[in-house]
Tab-separated table of N, CA and C in Angstrom:
chain	number	residue	atom	x	y	z
A	19	MET	N	68.485	115.548	103.809
A	19	MET	CA	69.399	116.337	103.015
A	19	MET	C	70.716	116.485	103.788
A	20	GLU	N	71.839	116.299	103.086
A	20	GLU	CA	73.146	116.421	103.715
A	20	GLU	C	73.424	117.884	104.043
A	21	PRO	N	73.982	118.156	105.267
A	21	PRO	CA	74.280	119.546	105.602
A	21	PRO	C	75.344	120.109	104.673
A	22	ARG	N	75.227	121.365	104.381
A	22	ARG	CA	76.174	122.032	103.491
A	22	ARG	C	77.499	122.220	104.221
A	23	ARG	N	78.576	121.856	103.555
A	23	ARG	CA	79.904	122.038	104.125
A	23	ARG	C	80.586	123.209	103.445
A	24	GLU	N	81.356	123.930	104.191
A	24	GLU	CA	82.103	125.051	103.637
A	24	GLU	C	83.469	124.566	103.160
A	25	PRO	N	83.997	125.139	102.088
A	25	PRO	CA	85.325	124.754	101.629
A	25	PRO	C	86.360	125.020	102.710
A	26	SER	N	87.403	124.201	102.708
A	26	SER	CA	88.508	124.383	103.632
A	26	SER	C	89.229	125.685	103.278
A	27	THR	N	89.334	126.578	104.230
A	27	THR	CA	90.012	127.852	103.966
A	27	THR	C	91.211	128.037	104.881
A	28	GLY	N	91.535	127.016	105.668
A	28	GLY	CA	92.661	127.107	106.587
A	28	GLY	C	93.992	126.997	105.862
A	29	THR	N	95.030	127.037	106.635
A	29	THR	CA	96.375	126.860	106.112
A	29	THR	C	97.015	125.699	106.856
A	30	PRO	N	97.990	125.052	106.227
A	30	PRO	CA	98.686	123.968	106.928
A	30	PRO	C	99.389	124.485	108.174
A	31	ALA	N	99.632	123.593	109.121
A	31	ALA	CA	100.378	123.960	110.322
A	31	ALA	C	101.704	124.606	109.907
A	32	ARG	N	102.128	125.591	110.667
A	32	ARG	CA	103.321	126.384	110.346
A	32	ARG	C	104.546	125.518	110.051
A	33	GLU	N	104.736	124.449	110.797
A	33	GLU	CA	105.922	123.618	110.605
A	33	GLU	C	105.932	122.870	109.270
A	34	LEU	N	104.799	122.856	108.560
A	34	LEU	CA	104.746	122.186	107.265
A	34	LEU	C	105.172	123.078	106.105
A	35	ALA	N	105.422	124.353	106.349
A	35	ALA	CA	105.773	125.290	105.279
A	35	ALA	C	106.939	124.802	104.408
A	36	PRO	N	108.006	124.245	104.972
A	36	PRO	CA	109.119	123.807	104.121
A	36	PRO	C	108.788	122.625	103.204
A	37	ALA	N	107.653	121.961	103.398
A	37	ALA	CA	107.300	120.772	102.612
A	37	ALA	C	106.914	121.100	101.174
A	38	GLY	N	106.670	122.360	100.850
A	38	GLY	CA	106.348	122.736	99.478
A	38	GLY	C	104.961	122.319	99.036
A	39	LEU	N	104.005	122.387	99.926
A	39	LEU	CA	102.615	122.054	99.601
A	39	LEU	C	101.853	123.335	99.283
A	40	ALA	N	100.845	123.229	98.441
A	40	ALA	CA	99.986	124.373	98.134
A	40	ALA	C	98.623	124.140	98.768
A	41	THR	N	98.075	125.162	99.406
A	41	THR	CA	96.727	125.050	99.947
A	41	THR	C	95.769	124.902	98.772
A	42	ALA	N	94.830	123.977	98.894
A	42	ALA	CA	93.903	123.692	97.797
A	42	ALA	C	92.479	124.009	98.213
A	43	ALA	N	91.729	124.526	97.281
A	43	ALA	CA	90.307	124.745	97.528
A	43	ALA	C	89.629	123.387	97.580
A	44	GLY	N	88.550	123.317	98.277
A	44	GLY	CA	87.813	122.066	98.353
A	44	GLY	C	87.375	121.813	99.767
A	45	TYR	N	86.941	120.619	100.008
A	45	TYR	CA	86.360	120.271	101.293
A	45	TYR	C	87.241	119.309	102.056
A	46	ALA	N	87.363	119.563	103.343
A	46	ALA	CA	87.976	118.591	104.233
A	46	ALA	C	86.908	117.554	104.532
A	47	ALA	N	87.306	116.327	104.709
A	47	ALA	CA	86.350	115.239	104.897
A	47	ALA	C	85.517	115.428	106.157
A	48	GLU	N	84.205	115.387	105.979
A	48	GLU	CA	83.304	115.432	107.115
A	48	GLU	C	83.323	114.055	107.761
A	49	GLY	N	83.510	114.006	109.059
A	49	GLY	CA	83.544	112.731	109.755
A	49	GLY	C	84.892	112.043	109.705
A	50	ALA	N	85.913	112.710	109.183
A	50	ALA	CA	87.253	112.118	109.164
A	50	ALA	C	87.755	111.996	110.600
A	51	PRO	N	88.595	111.010	110.859
A	51	PRO	CA	89.186	110.927	112.195
A	51	PRO	C	89.916	112.227	112.516
A	52	SER	N	89.934	112.595	113.765
A	52	SER	CA	90.642	113.809	114.173
A	52	SER	C	92.145	113.631	113.959
A	53	TYR	N	92.856	114.751	113.942
A	53	TYR	CA	94.309	114.661	113.836
A	53	TYR	C	94.855	113.875	115.028
A	54	ALA	N	94.294	114.092	116.205
A	54	ALA	CA	94.747	113.373	117.400
A	54	ALA	C	94.589	111.864	117.217
A	55	ARG	N	93.491	111.441	116.622
A	55	ARG	CA	93.262	110.005	116.367
A	55	ARG	C	94.274	109.475	115.366
A	56	ALA	N	94.540	110.213	114.304
A	56	ALA	CA	95.530	109.798	113.311
A	56	ALA	C	96.914	109.707	113.949
A	57	PHE	N	97.250	110.660	114.793
A	57	PHE	CA	98.529	110.666	115.506
A	57	PHE	C	98.661	109.399	116.348
A	58	GLN	N	97.597	109.033	117.076
A	58	GLN	CA	97.622	107.818	117.901
A	58	GLN	C	97.892	106.577	117.063
A	59	VAL	N	97.313	106.516	115.880
A	59	VAL	CA	97.526	105.367	114.992
A	59	VAL	C	98.998	105.262	114.605
A	60	VAL	N	99.603	106.394	114.280
A	60	VAL	CA	100.976	106.395	113.787
A	60	VAL	C	101.985	106.106	114.898
A	61	VAL	N	101.746	106.600	116.115
A	61	VAL	CA	102.716	106.412	117.196
A	61	VAL	C	102.433	105.176	118.044
A	62	ASN	N	101.467	104.389	117.679
A	62	ASN	CA	101.122	103.158	118.383
A	62	ASN	C	102.328	102.227	118.419
A	63	VAL	N	102.599	101.612	119.583
A	63	VAL	CA	103.765	100.731	119.707
A	63	VAL	C	103.675	99.510	118.810
A	64	GLU	N	102.484	99.157	118.361
A	64	GLU	CA	102.314	97.995	117.494
A	64	GLU	C	102.399	98.329	116.005
A	65	VAL	N	102.557	99.608	115.679
A	65	VAL	CA	102.596	99.985	114.264
A	65	VAL	C	103.857	99.427	113.614
A	66	GLU	N	103.673	98.958	112.387
A	66	GLU	CA	104.802	98.475	111.605
A	66	GLU	C	104.884	99.306	110.337
A	67	PRO	N	106.076	99.765	109.999
A	67	PRO	CA	106.199	100.592	108.793
A	67	PRO	C	105.971	99.772	107.529
A	68	ARG	N	105.438	100.412	106.524
A	68	ARG	CA	105.286	99.777	105.214
A	68	ARG	C	106.638	99.752	104.508
A	69	ALA	N	107.477	100.764	104.805
A	69	ALA	CA	108.818	100.845	104.221
A	69	ALA	C	109.700	101.653	105.173
A	70	THR	N	111.001	101.448	105.081
A	70	THR	CA	111.960	102.209	105.884
A	70	THR	C	113.138	102.633	105.011
A	71	VAL	N	113.779	103.721	105.439
A	71	VAL	CA	115.001	104.208	104.789
A	71	VAL	C	115.949	104.614	105.916
A	72	PRO	N	117.159	104.062	105.954
A	72	PRO	CA	118.118	104.501	106.967
A	72	PRO	C	118.426	105.991	106.791
A	73	ARG	N	118.305	106.759	107.872
A	73	ARG	CA	118.498	108.214	107.775
A	73	ARG	C	119.917	108.593	107.384
A	74	ARG	N	120.882	107.727	107.621
A	74	ARG	CA	122.275	108.036	107.276
A	74	ARG	C	122.654	107.582	105.865
A	75	ALA	N	121.729	106.960	105.173
A	75	ALA	CA	122.001	106.493	103.805
A	75	ALA	C	122.156	107.693	102.876
A	76	PRO	N	122.925	107.522	101.785
A	76	PRO	CA	123.033	108.611	100.811
A	76	PRO	C	121.650	108.995	100.284
A	77	GLU	N	121.398	110.287	100.209
A	77	GLU	CA	120.134	110.829	99.702
A	77	GLU	C	118.912	110.238	100.413
A	78	ALA	N	119.054	110.001	101.708
A	78	ALA	CA	117.996	109.357	102.491
A	78	ALA	C	116.680	110.132	102.451
A	79	SER	N	116.736	111.439	102.608
A	79	SER	CA	115.485	112.200	102.634
A	79	SER	C	114.778	112.151	101.281
A	80	ALA	N	115.521	112.227	100.193
A	80	ALA	CA	114.912	112.141	98.867
A	80	ALA	C	114.312	110.753	98.639
A	81	ARG	N	114.998	109.718	99.095
A	81	ARG	CA	114.455	108.352	98.982
A	81	ARG	C	113.186	108.210	99.811
A	82	ALA	N	113.195	108.775	101.018
A	82	ALA	CA	112.009	108.707	101.883
A	82	ALA	C	110.832	109.444	101.229
A	83	ASP	N	111.103	110.595	100.634
A	83	ASP	CA	110.041	111.340	99.951
A	83	ASP	C	109.454	110.531	98.794
A	84	ARG	N	110.321	109.899	98.003
A	84	ARG	CA	109.836	109.076	96.882
A	84	ARG	C	109.003	107.899	97.375
A	85	LEU	N	109.464	107.233	98.442
A	85	LEU	CA	108.707	106.101	98.988
A	85	LEU	C	107.373	106.552	99.565
A	86	TRP	N	107.388	107.701	100.263
A	86	TRP	CA	106.122	108.198	100.813
A	86	TRP	C	105.131	108.446	99.670
A	87	LEU	N	105.579	109.117	98.622
A	87	LEU	CA	104.707	109.419	97.495
A	87	LEU	C	104.181	108.137	96.842
A	88	GLU	N	105.049	107.175	96.649
A	88	GLU	CA	104.651	105.893	96.057
A	88	GLU	C	103.578	105.202	96.910
A	89	HIS	N	103.800	105.130	98.216
A	89	HIS	CA	102.842	104.458	99.101
A	89	HIS	C	101.560	105.270	99.280
A	90	ALA	N	101.672	106.583	99.325
A	90	ALA	CA	100.472	107.421	99.450
A	90	ALA	C	99.588	107.278	98.216
A	91	ARG	N	100.191	107.214	97.057
A	91	ARG	CA	99.400	107.018	95.829
A	91	ARG	C	98.791	105.619	95.787
A	92	ALA	N	99.578	104.608	96.125
A	92	ALA	CA	99.084	103.231	96.102
A	92	ALA	C	97.933	103.030	97.090
A	93	ALA	N	97.961	103.732	98.207
A	93	ALA	CA	96.911	103.603	99.226
A	93	ALA	C	95.744	104.552	98.982
A	94	ALA	N	95.763	105.285	97.881
A	94	ALA	CA	94.712	106.252	97.535
A	94	ALA	C	94.560	107.347	98.592
A	95	VAL	N	95.678	107.776	99.156
A	95	VAL	CA	95.680	108.916	100.073
A	95	VAL	C	95.676	110.215	99.276
A	96	ILE	N	96.279	110.185	98.102
A	96	ILE	CA	96.328	111.344	97.209
A	96	ILE	C	95.261	111.145	96.141
A	97	ASP	N	94.402	112.145	95.954
A	97	ASP	CA	93.320	111.997	94.968
A	97	ASP	C	93.816	112.305	93.554
A	98	GLU	N	92.901	112.237	92.598
A	98	GLU	CA	93.256	112.423	91.185
A	98	GLU	C	93.743	113.837	90.874
A	99	GLU	N	93.479	114.786	91.753
A	99	GLU	CA	93.952	116.163	91.564
A	99	GLU	C	95.264	116.421	92.303
A	100	GLY	N	95.844	115.378	92.918
A	100	GLY	CA	97.074	115.544	93.680
A	100	GLY	C	96.843	116.134	95.055
A	101	CYS	N	95.620	116.010	95.580
A	101	CYS	CA	95.261	116.618	96.859
A	101	CYS	C	95.131	115.582	97.975
A	102	PHE	N	95.376	116.045	99.184
A	102	PHE	CA	95.204	115.242	100.388
A	102	PHE	C	95.062	116.212	101.559
A	103	LEU	N	94.870	115.688	102.743
A	103	LEU	CA	94.685	116.518	103.940
A	103	LEU	C	95.920	116.443	104.816
A	104	VAL	N	96.268	117.564	105.443
A	104	VAL	CA	97.337	117.616	106.449
A	104	VAL	C	96.832	118.416	107.637
A	105	ARG	N	97.596	118.387	108.688
A	105	ARG	CA	97.240	119.140	109.895
A	105	ARG	C	97.164	120.622	109.566
A	106	GLY	N	96.063	121.225	109.959
A	106	GLY	CA	95.875	122.644	109.715
A	106	GLY	C	96.314	123.499	110.881
A	107	ALA	N	96.607	124.757	110.615
A	107	ALA	CA	97.019	125.692	111.656
A	107	ALA	C	95.875	125.999	112.610
A	108	ASP	N	94.653	126.103	112.102
A	108	ASP	CA	93.516	126.495	112.931
A	108	ASP	C	92.440	125.429	113.040
A	109	GLN	N	92.680	124.266	112.478
A	109	GLN	CA	91.684	123.209	112.507
A	109	GLN	C	92.387	121.873	112.367
A	110	ASP	N	91.620	120.789	112.505
A	110	ASP	CA	92.230	119.466	112.406
A	110	ASP	C	92.902	119.223	111.063
A	111	TRP	N	92.178	119.413	109.971
A	111	TRP	CA	92.695	119.083	108.649
A	111	TRP	C	92.479	120.232	107.676
A	112	VAL	N	93.413	120.369	106.759
A	112	VAL	CA	93.280	121.334	105.675
A	112	VAL	C	93.701	120.622	104.387
A	113	ARG	N	93.034	120.946	103.301
A	113	ARG	CA	93.297	120.306	102.014
A	113	ARG	C	94.473	120.992	101.333
A	114	VAL	N	95.437	120.185	100.870
A	114	VAL	CA	96.623	120.691	100.184
A	114	VAL	C	96.818	119.918	98.884
A	115	ARG	N	97.697	120.467	98.047
A	115	ARG	CA	98.003	119.854	96.751
A	115	ARG	C	99.520	119.693	96.632
A	116	LEU	N	99.918	118.604	95.993
A	116	LEU	CA	101.330	118.410	95.672
A	116	LEU	C	101.776	119.494	94.700
A	117	THR	N	103.024	119.895	94.780
A	117	THR	CA	103.627	120.823	93.821
A	117	THR	C	104.917	120.187	93.307
A	118	ALA	N	105.540	120.821	92.343
A	118	ALA	CA	106.806	120.317	91.801
A	118	ALA	C	107.900	120.320	92.867
A	119	ARG	N	107.743	121.133	93.891
A	119	ARG	CA	108.778	121.208	94.936
A	119	ARG	C	108.382	120.519	96.238
A	120	THR	N	107.326	119.702	96.232
A	120	THR	CA	106.912	119.009	97.443
A	120	THR	C	107.985	118.018	97.886
A	121	ALA	N	108.394	118.144	99.143
A	121	ALA	CA	109.333	117.231	99.792
A	121	ALA	C	108.954	117.221	101.273
A	122	LEU	N	108.170	116.247	101.677
A	122	LEU	CA	107.707	116.215	103.069
A	122	LEU	C	108.863	116.177	104.058
A	123	SER	N	109.934	115.492	103.714
A	123	SER	CA	111.062	115.383	104.642
A	123	SER	C	111.650	116.743	105.003
A	124	ALA	N	111.488	117.736	104.137
A	124	ALA	CA	112.019	119.078	104.417
A	124	ALA	C	111.326	119.716	105.616
A	125	ALA	N	110.154	119.236	105.974
A	125	ALA	CA	109.417	119.804	107.107
A	125	ALA	C	109.679	119.055	108.408
A	126	LEU	N	110.457	117.989	108.362
A	126	LEU	CA	110.778	117.262	109.587
A	126	LEU	C	111.857	118.016	110.355
A	127	PRO	N	111.793	118.019	111.676
A	127	PRO	CA	112.800	118.746	112.455
A	127	PRO	C	114.194	118.157	112.251
A	128	PRO	N	115.222	118.999	112.263
A	128	PRO	CA	116.583	118.533	111.968
A	128	PRO	C	117.132	117.522	112.975
A	129	ASN	N	116.634	117.525	114.197
A	129	ASN	CA	117.166	116.617	115.214
A	129	ASN	C	116.405	115.308	115.313
A	130	GLY	N	115.499	115.052	114.396
A	130	GLY	CA	114.766	113.791	114.376
A	130	GLY	C	113.521	113.798	115.240
A	131	GLY	N	112.803	112.698	115.168
A	131	GLY	CA	111.608	112.520	115.983
A	131	GLY	C	110.346	113.146	115.434
A	132	GLY	N	110.369	113.641	114.210
A	132	GLY	CA	109.199	114.298	113.654
A	132	GLY	C	108.322	113.368	112.851
A	133	MET	N	107.156	113.892	112.473
A	133	MET	CA	106.254	113.131	111.609
A	133	MET	C	105.342	114.070	110.856
A	134	ILE	N	104.941	113.613	109.689
A	134	ILE	CA	103.944	114.317	108.895
A	134	ILE	C	102.898	113.283	108.510
A	135	ILE	N	101.661	113.586	108.815
A	135	ILE	CA	100.571	112.672	108.519
A	135	ILE	C	99.733	113.262	107.396
A	136	ALA	N	99.559	112.477	106.349
A	136	ALA	CA	98.693	112.853	105.236
A	136	ALA	C	97.457	111.964	105.293
A	137	MET	N	96.283	112.580	105.217
A	137	MET	CA	95.011	111.856	105.255
A	137	MET	C	94.352	111.960	103.886
A	138	SER	N	93.720	110.892	103.449
A	138	SER	CA	92.990	110.928	102.180
A	138	SER	C	91.848	111.926	102.297
A	139	PRO	N	91.476	112.577	101.204
A	139	PRO	CA	90.392	113.557	101.260
A	139	PRO	C	89.073	112.998	101.799
A	140	ASP	N	88.861	111.691	101.654
A	140	ASP	CA	87.632	111.099	102.186
A	140	ASP	C	87.767	110.689	103.652
A	141	GLY	N	88.944	110.871	104.239
A	141	GLY	CA	89.158	110.575	105.649
A	141	GLY	C	89.260	109.098	105.985
A	142	ARG	N	89.505	108.262	105.001
A	142	ARG	CA	89.533	106.815	105.253
A	142	ARG	C	90.929	106.239	105.446
A	143	ARG	N	91.945	106.864	104.848
A	143	ARG	CA	93.285	106.298	104.871
A	143	ARG	C	94.314	107.371	105.195
A	144	LEU	N	95.440	106.936	105.741
A	144	LEU	CA	96.538	107.872	105.963
A	144	LEU	C	97.842	107.251	105.508
A	145	CYS	N	98.787	108.114	105.229
A	145	CYS	CA	100.154	107.714	104.920
A	145	CYS	C	101.053	108.742	105.590
A	146	ALA	N	101.861	108.274	106.524
A	146	ALA	CA	102.710	109.177	107.303
A	146	ALA	C	104.182	108.954	106.977
A	147	LEU	N	104.944	110.018	107.086
A	147	LEU	CA	106.402	109.959	107.019
A	147	LEU	C	106.884	110.328	108.410
A	148	THR	N	107.583	109.396	109.071
A	148	THR	CA	108.053	109.643	110.428
A	148	THR	C	109.543	109.350	110.524
A	149	GLU	N	110.134	109.865	111.585
A	149	GLU	CA	111.519	109.539	111.905
A	149	GLU	C	111.497	108.705	113.180
A	150	GLU	N	111.971	107.495	113.074
A	150	GLU	CA	112.014	106.575	114.203
A	150	GLU	C	113.451	106.108	114.381
A	151	ASP	N	114.044	106.459	115.501
A	151	ASP	CA	115.431	106.100	115.782
A	151	ASP	C	116.328	106.524	114.623
A	152	GLU	N	116.879	105.568	113.915
A	152	GLU	CA	117.829	105.881	112.842
A	152	GLU	C	117.212	105.776	111.449
A	153	ASP	N	115.898	105.644	111.368
A	153	ASP	CA	115.247	105.425	110.083
A	153	ASP	C	114.117	106.413	109.825
A	154	TYR	N	113.817	106.606	108.545
A	154	TYR	CA	112.545	107.188	108.123
A	154	TYR	C	111.588	106.014	107.989
A	155	TRP	N	110.372	106.186	108.470
A	155	TRP	CA	109.338	105.165	108.326
A	155	TRP	C	108.217	105.715	107.467
A	156	ILE	N	107.668	104.851	106.629
A	156	ILE	CA	106.435	105.142	105.898
A	156	ILE	C	105.360	104.272	106.548
A	157	VAL	N	104.344	104.903	107.115
A	157	VAL	CA	103.264	104.189	107.796
A	157	VAL	C	101.970	104.423	107.024
A	158	VAL	N	101.284	103.338	106.686
A	158	VAL	CA	100.011	103.403	105.968
A	158	VAL	C	98.952	102.761	106.853
A	159	HIS	N	97.778	103.392	106.905
A	159	HIS	CA	96.683	102.860	107.724
A	159	HIS	C	95.355	103.111	107.018
A	160	ASP	N	94.499	102.102	107.035
A	160	ASP	CA	93.147	102.208	106.499
A	160	ASP	C	92.194	102.109	107.680
A	161	PHE	N	91.499	103.199	107.988
A	161	PHE	CA	90.612	103.222	109.150
A	161	PHE	C	89.450	102.245	109.013
A	162	HIS	N	88.956	102.037	107.819
A	162	HIS	CA	87.815	101.140	107.627
A	162	HIS	C	88.218	99.678	107.726
A	163	ALA	N	89.451	99.359	107.380
A	163	ALA	CA	89.928	97.980	107.486
A	163	ALA	C	90.138	97.584	108.945
A	164	HIS	N	90.236	98.570	109.833
A	164	HIS	CA	90.511	98.319	111.246
A	164	HIS	C	89.342	98.702	112.144
A	165	ARG	N	88.152	98.731	111.634
A	165	ARG	CA	86.987	99.189	112.397
A	165	ARG	C	86.732	98.406	113.667
A	166	ALA	N	87.019	97.133	113.680
A	166	ALA	CA	86.680	96.311	114.828
A	166	ALA	C	87.595	96.558	116.014
A	167	SER	N	88.671	97.270	115.825
A	167	SER	CA	89.610	97.505	116.904
A	167	SER	C	89.011	98.418	117.964
A	168	PRO	N	89.137	98.048	119.256
A	168	PRO	CA	88.625	98.899	120.327
A	168	PRO	C	89.310	100.256	120.373
A	169	ALA	N	90.542	100.332	119.872
A	169	ALA	CA	91.269	101.610	119.878
A	169	ALA	C	90.673	102.616	118.909
A	170	ASP	N	89.863	102.146	117.957
A	170	ASP	CA	89.270	103.048	116.972
A	170	ASP	C	88.064	103.781	117.539
A	171	GLY	N	87.589	103.382	118.680
A	171	GLY	CA	86.379	103.982	119.249
A	171	GLY	C	86.593	105.325	119.677
């Protein structure tokens, strides 16, 4: 019998408040990679972005938000209820829901170098919005597609 899991009752990390996400009832993925593991995937020197937006381009943050949403949906990071996992204030992951005012770029620090990692509710895929040098990067990763990698251990 599978052990009973308690619904996620945490809140997103404080720095995510400007992103306009709503905390959602439900379960965080049991056995999902830790936030630290997801962070390592995104900051890996070999990572290649799925898409980029020059930060100095007109409406760059809005374009980055649209691209992140497009890639997160295409990679099945966002479920049918508009929910996904983000870094929690008191735990690795907390379940959140998109709202009409969701803009992940609003939670990035003004001086650059920030990132927001969204994990699929099943803990298999991520889609991150990062700031790298002069660009916003959209990074997508499927943990199951990369199982053979020694770095996944």
